[in-house]
mmCIF file of C-alpha atoms in Angstrom:
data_model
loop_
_atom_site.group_PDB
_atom_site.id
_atom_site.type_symbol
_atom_site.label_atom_id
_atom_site.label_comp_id
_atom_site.label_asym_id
_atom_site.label_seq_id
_atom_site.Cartn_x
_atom_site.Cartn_y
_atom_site.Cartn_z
ATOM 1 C CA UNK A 1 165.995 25.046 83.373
ATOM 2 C CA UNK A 2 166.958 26.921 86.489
ATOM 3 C CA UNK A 3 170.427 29.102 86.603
ATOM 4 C CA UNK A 4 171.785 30.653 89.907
ATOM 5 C CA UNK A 5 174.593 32.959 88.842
ATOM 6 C CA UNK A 6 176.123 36.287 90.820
ATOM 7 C CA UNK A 7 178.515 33.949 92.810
ATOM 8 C CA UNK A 8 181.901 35.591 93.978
ATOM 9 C CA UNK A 9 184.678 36.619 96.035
ATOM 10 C CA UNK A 10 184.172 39.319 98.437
ATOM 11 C CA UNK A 11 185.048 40.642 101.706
ATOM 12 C CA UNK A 12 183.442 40.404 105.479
ATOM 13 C CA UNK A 13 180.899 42.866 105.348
ATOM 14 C CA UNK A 14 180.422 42.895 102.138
ATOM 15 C CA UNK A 15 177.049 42.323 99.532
ATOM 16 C CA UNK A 16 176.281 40.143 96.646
ATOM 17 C CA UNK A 17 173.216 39.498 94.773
ATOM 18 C CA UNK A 18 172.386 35.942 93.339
ATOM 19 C CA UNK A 19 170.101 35.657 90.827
ATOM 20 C CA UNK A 20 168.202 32.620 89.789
ATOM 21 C CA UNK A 21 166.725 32.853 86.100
ATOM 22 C CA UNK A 22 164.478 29.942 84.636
ATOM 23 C CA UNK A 23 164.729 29.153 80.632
ATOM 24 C CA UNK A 24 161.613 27.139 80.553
ATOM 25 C CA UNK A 25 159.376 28.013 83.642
ATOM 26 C CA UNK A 26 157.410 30.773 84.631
ATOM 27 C CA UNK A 27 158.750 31.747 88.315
ATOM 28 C CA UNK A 28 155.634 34.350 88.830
ATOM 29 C CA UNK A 29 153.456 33.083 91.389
ATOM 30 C CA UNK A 30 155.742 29.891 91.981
ATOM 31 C CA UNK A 31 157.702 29.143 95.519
ATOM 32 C CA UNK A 32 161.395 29.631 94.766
ATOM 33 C CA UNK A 33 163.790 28.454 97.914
ATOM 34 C CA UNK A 34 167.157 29.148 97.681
ATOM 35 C CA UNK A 35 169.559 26.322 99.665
ATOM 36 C CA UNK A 36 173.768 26.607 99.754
ATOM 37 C CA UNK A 37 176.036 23.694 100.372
ATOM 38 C CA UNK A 38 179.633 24.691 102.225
ATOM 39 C CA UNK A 39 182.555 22.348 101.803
ATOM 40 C CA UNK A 40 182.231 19.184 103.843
ATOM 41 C CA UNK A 41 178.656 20.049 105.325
ATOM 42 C CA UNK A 42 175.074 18.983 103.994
ATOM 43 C CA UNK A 43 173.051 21.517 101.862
ATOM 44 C CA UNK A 44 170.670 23.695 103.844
ATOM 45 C CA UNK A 45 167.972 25.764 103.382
ATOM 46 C CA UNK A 46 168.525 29.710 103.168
ATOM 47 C CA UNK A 47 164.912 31.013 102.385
ATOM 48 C CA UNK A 48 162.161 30.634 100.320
ATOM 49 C CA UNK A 49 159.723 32.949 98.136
ATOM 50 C CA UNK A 50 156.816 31.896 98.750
ATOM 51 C CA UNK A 51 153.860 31.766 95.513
ATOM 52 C CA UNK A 52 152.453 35.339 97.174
ATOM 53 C CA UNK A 53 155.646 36.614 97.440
ATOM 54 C CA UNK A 54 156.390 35.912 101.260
ATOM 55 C CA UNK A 55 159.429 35.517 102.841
ATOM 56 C CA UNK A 56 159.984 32.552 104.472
ATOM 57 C CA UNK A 57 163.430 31.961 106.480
ATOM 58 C CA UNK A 58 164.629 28.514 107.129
ATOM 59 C CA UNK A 59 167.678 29.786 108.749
ATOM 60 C CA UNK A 60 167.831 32.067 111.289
ATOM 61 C CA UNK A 61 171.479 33.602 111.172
ATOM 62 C CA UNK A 62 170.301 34.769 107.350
ATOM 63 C CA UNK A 63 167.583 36.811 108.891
ATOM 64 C CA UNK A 64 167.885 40.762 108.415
ATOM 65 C CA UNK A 65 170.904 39.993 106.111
ATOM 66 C CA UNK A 66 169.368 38.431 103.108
ATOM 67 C CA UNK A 67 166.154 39.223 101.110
ATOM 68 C CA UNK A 68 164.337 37.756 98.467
ATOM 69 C CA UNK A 69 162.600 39.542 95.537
ATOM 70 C CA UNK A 70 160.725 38.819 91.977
ATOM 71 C CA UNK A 71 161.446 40.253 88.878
ATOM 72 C CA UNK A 72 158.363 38.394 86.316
ATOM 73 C CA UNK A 73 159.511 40.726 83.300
ATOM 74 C CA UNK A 74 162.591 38.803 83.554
ATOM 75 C CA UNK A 75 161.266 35.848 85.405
ATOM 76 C CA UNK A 76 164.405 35.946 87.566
ATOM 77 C CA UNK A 77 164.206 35.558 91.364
ATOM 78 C CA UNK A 78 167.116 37.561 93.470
ATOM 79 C CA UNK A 79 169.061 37.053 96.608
ATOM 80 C CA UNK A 80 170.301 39.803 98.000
ATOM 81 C CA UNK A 81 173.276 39.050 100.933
ATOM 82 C CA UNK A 82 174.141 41.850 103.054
ATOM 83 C CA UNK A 83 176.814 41.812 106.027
ATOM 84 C CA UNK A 84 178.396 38.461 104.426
ATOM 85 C CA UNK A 85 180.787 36.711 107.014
ATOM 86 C CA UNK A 86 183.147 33.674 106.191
ATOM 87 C CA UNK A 87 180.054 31.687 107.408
ATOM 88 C CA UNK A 88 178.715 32.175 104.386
ATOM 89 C CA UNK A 89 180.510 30.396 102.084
ATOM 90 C CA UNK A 90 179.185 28.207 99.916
ATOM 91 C CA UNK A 91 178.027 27.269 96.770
ATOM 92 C CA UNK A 92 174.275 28.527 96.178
ATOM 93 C CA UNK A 93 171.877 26.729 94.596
ATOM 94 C CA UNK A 94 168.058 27.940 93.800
ATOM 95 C CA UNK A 95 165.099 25.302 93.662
ATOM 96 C CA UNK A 96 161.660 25.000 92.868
ATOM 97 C CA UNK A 97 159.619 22.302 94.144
ATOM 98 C CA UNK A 98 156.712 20.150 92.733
ATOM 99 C CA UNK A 99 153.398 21.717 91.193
ATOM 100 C CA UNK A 100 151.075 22.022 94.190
ATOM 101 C CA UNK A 101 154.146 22.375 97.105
ATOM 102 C CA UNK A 102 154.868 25.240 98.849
ATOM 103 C CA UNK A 103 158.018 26.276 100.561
ATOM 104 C CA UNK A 104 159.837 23.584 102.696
ATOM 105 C CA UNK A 105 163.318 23.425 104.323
ATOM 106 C CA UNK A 106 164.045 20.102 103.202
ATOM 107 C CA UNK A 107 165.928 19.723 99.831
ATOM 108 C CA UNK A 108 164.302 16.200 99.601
ATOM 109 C CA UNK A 109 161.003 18.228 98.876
ATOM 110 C CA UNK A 110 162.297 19.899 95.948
ATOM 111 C CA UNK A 111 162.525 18.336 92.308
ATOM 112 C CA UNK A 112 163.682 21.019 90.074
ATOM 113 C CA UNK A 113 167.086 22.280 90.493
ATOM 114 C CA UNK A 114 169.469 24.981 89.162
ATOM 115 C CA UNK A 115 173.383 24.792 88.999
ATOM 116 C CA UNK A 116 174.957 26.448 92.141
ATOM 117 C CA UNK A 117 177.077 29.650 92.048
ATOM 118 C CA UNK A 118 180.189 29.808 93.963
ATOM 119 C CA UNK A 119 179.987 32.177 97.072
ATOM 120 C CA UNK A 120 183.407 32.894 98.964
ATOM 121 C CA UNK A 121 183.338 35.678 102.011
ATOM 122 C CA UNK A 122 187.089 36.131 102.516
ATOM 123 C CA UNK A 123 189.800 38.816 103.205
#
C-alpha cells in the first residue's frame, strides 16, 4: 500500500517535501511517478523516478523546482518542491505502475495508487 504524506500550507516561495512510503512493496529499483490533481482540473503528471534512478519530467514548469530521490532503507520515495507558487496547489498523489512498465505521463498507465496529500501555496 502506497502513502503520500508531507502535504501543507505554505507560502510563495516556499519548500515542502512529500514523501511516498509503500507498506507492502519494495520501491528500490521500481519507477515511482508522482501526479497532483488541482480543484476542477484533471490529474497530471509531475515526474517520475525512473527503476535506475532517473529523473524523468512530465511537466515542464516543475523543472529546476522539484527533485526526486530514493531512500531503500526506508523504502520511501521523496519530492522535494522548491520555489512553490499558487500554481501548485493540489492534492499529490504518488503511483507505481505495472511490473514490466516504466515511467509514463499518463495516469491510465498506472495501477497502483497511494492516497494524495493536500498541497496549498498561499499567503
Amino acid at each position: 500500500q502506497l502513502q503520500a504524506s508531507g502535504g501543507g500550507l505554505v507560502q510563495p516561495g516556499g519548500s515542502l517535501t512529500l514523501s511516498c512510503a509503500a507498506s507492502d512493496l519494495p520501491l528500490r529499483n521500481q519507477p515511482v511517478a508522482w501526479f497532483r490533481q488541482a480543484p476542477g482540473k484533471e490529474r497530471e503528471g509531475v515526474l517520475c523516478f525512473g527503476s535506475r534512478d532517473e529523473t524523468i519530467p512530465f511537466a515542464y514548469r516543475v523543472m529546476r523546482r522539484f527533485a526526486v530521490s530514493r531512500d531503500t532503507r526506508n523504502n520511501t520515495v521523496y519530492l522535494r518542491m522548491t520555489s512553490l507558487t499558487p500554481e501548485d496547489t493540489a492534492i499529490y498523489f504518488c503511483a507505481i505502475p505495472p511490473p514490466g512498465v516504466g515511467c509514463r505521463s499518463a495516469p491510465s498507465a498506472y495501477n497502483h495508487w497511494g492516497r494524495g496529500t493536500q498541497v496549498t501555496v498561499s499567503s
